mmCIF file of N, CA and C in Angstrom:
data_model
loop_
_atom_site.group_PDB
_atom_site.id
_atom_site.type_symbol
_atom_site.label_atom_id
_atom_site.label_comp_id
_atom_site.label_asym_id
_atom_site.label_seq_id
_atom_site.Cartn_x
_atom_site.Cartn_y
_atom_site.Cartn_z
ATOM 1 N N UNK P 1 62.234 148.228 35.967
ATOM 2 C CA UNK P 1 62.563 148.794 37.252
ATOM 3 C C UNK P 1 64.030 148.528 37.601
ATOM 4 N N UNK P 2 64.838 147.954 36.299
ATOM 5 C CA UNK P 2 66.352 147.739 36.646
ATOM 6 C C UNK P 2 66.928 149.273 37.407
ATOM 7 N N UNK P 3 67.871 149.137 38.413
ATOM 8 C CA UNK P 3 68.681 150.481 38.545
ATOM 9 C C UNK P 3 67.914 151.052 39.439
ATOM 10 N N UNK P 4 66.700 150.351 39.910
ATOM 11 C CA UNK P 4 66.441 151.750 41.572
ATOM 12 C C UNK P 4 66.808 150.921 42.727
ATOM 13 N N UNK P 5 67.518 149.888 42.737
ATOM 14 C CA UNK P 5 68.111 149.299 43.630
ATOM 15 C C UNK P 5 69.051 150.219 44.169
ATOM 16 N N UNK P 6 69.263 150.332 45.600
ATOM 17 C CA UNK P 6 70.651 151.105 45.568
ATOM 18 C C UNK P 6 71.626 150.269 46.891
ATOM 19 N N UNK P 7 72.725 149.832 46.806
ATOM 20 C CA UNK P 7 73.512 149.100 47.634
ATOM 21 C C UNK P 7 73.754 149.653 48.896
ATOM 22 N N UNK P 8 73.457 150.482 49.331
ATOM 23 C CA UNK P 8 73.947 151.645 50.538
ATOM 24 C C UNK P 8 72.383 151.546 51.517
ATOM 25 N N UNK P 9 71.300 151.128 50.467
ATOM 26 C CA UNK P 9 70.027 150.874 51.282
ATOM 27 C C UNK P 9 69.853 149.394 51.823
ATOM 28 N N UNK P 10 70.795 148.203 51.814
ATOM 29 C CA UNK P 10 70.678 147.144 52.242
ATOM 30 C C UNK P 10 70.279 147.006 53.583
ATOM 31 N N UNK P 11 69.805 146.453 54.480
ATOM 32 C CA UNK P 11 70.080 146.332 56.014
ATOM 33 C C UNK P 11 70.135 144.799 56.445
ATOM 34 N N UNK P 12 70.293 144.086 57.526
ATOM 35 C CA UNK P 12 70.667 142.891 57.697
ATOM 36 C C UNK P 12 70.611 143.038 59.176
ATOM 37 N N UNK P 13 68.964 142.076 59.609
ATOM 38 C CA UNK P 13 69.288 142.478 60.885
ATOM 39 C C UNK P 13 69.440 140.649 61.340
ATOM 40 N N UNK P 14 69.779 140.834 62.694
ATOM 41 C CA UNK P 14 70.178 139.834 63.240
ATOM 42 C C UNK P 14 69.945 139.738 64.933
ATOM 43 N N UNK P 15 69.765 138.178 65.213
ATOM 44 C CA UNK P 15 69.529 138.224 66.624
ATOM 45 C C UNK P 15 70.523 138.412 67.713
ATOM 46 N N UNK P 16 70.370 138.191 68.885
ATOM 47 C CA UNK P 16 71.767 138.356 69.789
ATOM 48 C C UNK P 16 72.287 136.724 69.837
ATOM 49 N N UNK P 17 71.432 136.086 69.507
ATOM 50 C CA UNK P 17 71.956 134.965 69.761
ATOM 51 C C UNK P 17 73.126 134.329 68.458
ATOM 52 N N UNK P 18 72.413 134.883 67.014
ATOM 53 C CA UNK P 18 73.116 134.948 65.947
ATOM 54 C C UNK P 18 74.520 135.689 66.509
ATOM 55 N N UNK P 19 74.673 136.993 66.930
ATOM 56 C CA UNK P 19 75.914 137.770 67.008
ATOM 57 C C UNK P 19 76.591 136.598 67.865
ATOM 58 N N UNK P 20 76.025 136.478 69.064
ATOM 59 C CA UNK P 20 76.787 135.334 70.267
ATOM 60 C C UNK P 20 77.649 134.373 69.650
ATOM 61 N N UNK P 21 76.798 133.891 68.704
ATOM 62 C CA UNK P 21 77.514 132.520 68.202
ATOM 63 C C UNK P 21 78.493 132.655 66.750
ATOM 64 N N UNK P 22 78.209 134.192 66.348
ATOM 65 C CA UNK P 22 79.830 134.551 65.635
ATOM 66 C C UNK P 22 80.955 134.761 66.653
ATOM 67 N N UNK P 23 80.313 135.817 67.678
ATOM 68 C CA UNK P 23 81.431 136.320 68.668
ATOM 69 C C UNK P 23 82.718 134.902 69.007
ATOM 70 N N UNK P 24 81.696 133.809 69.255
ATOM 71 C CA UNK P 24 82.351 132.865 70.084
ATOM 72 C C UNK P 24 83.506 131.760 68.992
ATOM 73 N N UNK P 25 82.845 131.946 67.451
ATOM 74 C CA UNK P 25 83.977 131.769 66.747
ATOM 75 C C UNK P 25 84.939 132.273 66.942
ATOM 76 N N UNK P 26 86.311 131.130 66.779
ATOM 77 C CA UNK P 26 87.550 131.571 66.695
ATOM 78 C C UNK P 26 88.289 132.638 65.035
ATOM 79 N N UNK P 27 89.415 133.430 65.194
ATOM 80 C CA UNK P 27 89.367 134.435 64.050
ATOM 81 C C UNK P 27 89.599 133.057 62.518
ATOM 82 N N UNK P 28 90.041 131.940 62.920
ATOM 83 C CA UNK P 28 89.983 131.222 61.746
ATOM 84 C C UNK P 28 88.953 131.256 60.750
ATOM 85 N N UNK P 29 87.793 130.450 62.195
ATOM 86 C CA UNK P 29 86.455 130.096 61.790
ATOM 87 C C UNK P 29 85.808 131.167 61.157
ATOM 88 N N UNK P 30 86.345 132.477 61.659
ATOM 89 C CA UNK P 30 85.136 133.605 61.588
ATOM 90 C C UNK P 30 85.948 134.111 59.980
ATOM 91 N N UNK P 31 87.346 134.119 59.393
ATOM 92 C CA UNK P 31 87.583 133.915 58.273
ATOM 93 C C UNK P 31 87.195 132.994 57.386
ATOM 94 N N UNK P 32 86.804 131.854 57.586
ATOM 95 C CA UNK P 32 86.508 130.743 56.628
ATOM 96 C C UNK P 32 84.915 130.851 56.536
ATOM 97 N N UNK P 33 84.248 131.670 57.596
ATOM 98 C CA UNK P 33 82.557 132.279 57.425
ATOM 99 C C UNK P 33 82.722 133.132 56.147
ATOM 100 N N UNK P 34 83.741 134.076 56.760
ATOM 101 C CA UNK P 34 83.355 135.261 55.342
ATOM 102 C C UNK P 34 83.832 134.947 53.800
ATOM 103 N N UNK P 35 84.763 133.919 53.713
ATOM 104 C CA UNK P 35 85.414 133.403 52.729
ATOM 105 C C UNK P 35 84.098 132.441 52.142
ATOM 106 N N UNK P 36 83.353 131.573 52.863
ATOM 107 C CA UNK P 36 82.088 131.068 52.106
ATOM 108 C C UNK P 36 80.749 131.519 51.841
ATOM 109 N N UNK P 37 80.578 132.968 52.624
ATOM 110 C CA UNK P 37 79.281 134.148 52.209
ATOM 111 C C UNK P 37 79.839 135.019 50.900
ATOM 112 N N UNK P 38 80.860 135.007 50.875
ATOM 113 C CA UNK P 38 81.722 135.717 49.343
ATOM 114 C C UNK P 38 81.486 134.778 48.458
ATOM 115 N N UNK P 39 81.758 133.457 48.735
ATOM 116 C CA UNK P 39 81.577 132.521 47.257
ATOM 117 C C UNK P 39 80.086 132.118 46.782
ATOM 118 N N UNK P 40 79.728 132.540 48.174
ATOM 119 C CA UNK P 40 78.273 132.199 47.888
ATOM 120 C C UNK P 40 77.391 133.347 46.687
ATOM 121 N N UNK P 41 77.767 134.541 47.656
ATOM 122 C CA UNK P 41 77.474 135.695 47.008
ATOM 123 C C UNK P 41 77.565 135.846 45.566
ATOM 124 N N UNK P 42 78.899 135.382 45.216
ATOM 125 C CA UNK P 42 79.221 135.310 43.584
ATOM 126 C C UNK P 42 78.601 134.487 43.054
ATOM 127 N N UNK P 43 78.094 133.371 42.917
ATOM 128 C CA UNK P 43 77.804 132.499 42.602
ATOM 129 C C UNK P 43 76.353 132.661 42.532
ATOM 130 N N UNK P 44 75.575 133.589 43.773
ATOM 131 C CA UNK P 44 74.333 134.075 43.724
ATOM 132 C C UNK P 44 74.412 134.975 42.175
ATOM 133 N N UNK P 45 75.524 135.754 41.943
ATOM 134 C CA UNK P 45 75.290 137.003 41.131
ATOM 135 C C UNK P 45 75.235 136.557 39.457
ATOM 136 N N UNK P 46 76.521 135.406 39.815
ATOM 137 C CA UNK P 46 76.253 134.526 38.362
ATOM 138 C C UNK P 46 75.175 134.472 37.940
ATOM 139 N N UNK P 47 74.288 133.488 38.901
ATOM 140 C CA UNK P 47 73.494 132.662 38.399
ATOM 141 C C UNK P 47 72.074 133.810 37.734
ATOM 142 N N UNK P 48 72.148 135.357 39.100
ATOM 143 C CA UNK P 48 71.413 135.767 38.396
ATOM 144 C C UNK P 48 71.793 137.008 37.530
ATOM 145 N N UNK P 49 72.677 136.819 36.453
ATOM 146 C CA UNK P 49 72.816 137.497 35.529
ATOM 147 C C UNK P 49 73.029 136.440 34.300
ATOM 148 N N UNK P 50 73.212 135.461 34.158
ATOM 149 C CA UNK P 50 73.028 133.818 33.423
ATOM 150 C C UNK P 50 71.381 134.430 33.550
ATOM 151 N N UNK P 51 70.570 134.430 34.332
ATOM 152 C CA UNK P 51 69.259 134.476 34.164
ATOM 153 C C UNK P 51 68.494 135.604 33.329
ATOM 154 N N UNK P 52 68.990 136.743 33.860
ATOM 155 C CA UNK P 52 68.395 137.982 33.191
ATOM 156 C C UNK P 52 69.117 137.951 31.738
ATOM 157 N N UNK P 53 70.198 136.806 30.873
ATOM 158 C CA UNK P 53 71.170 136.977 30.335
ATOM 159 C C UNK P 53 70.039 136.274 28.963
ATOM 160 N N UNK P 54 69.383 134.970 30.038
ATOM 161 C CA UNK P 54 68.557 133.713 28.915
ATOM 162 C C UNK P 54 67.313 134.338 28.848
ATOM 163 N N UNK P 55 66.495 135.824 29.513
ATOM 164 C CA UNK P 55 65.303 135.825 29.457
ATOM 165 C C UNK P 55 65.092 136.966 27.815
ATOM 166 N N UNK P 56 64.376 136.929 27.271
ATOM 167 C CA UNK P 56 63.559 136.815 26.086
ATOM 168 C C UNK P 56 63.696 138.580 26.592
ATOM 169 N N UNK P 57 63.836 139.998 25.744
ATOM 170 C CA UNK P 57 63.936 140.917 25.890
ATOM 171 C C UNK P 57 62.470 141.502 25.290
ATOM 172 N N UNK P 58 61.752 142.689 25.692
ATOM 173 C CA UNK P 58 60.843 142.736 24.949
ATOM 174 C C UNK P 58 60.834 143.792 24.397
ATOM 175 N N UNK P 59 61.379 143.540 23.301
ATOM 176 C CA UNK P 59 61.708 144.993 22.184
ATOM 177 C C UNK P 59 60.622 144.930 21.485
#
């Protein structure tokens, strides 16, 4: 089922209280948020392509 993912179908919902408490970050803070959901992100993608990389293929 690789490939019926599609990136444009993501959604991400969130509370008001979540938005509140970005809003009220300063633009530093709210840069050094997105600078550690990016490293995170990569590091998510590593790990899972290292995974699909070690699993056993079934030819």
């Amino acid at each position: 089922m690789q490939g019926t993912f599609k990136r444009e179908d993501r959604t991400y919902l969130l509370s008001d209280e979540r938005m509140a408490a970005f809003q009220a970050l300063t633009p530093t803070q709210r840069l050094t948020w997105v600078e550690q959901m990016a490293a995170f992100l990569r590091k998510a993608a590593i790990a899972k392509a290292n995974q699909n990389r070690d699993q056993p293929s079934n030819l």
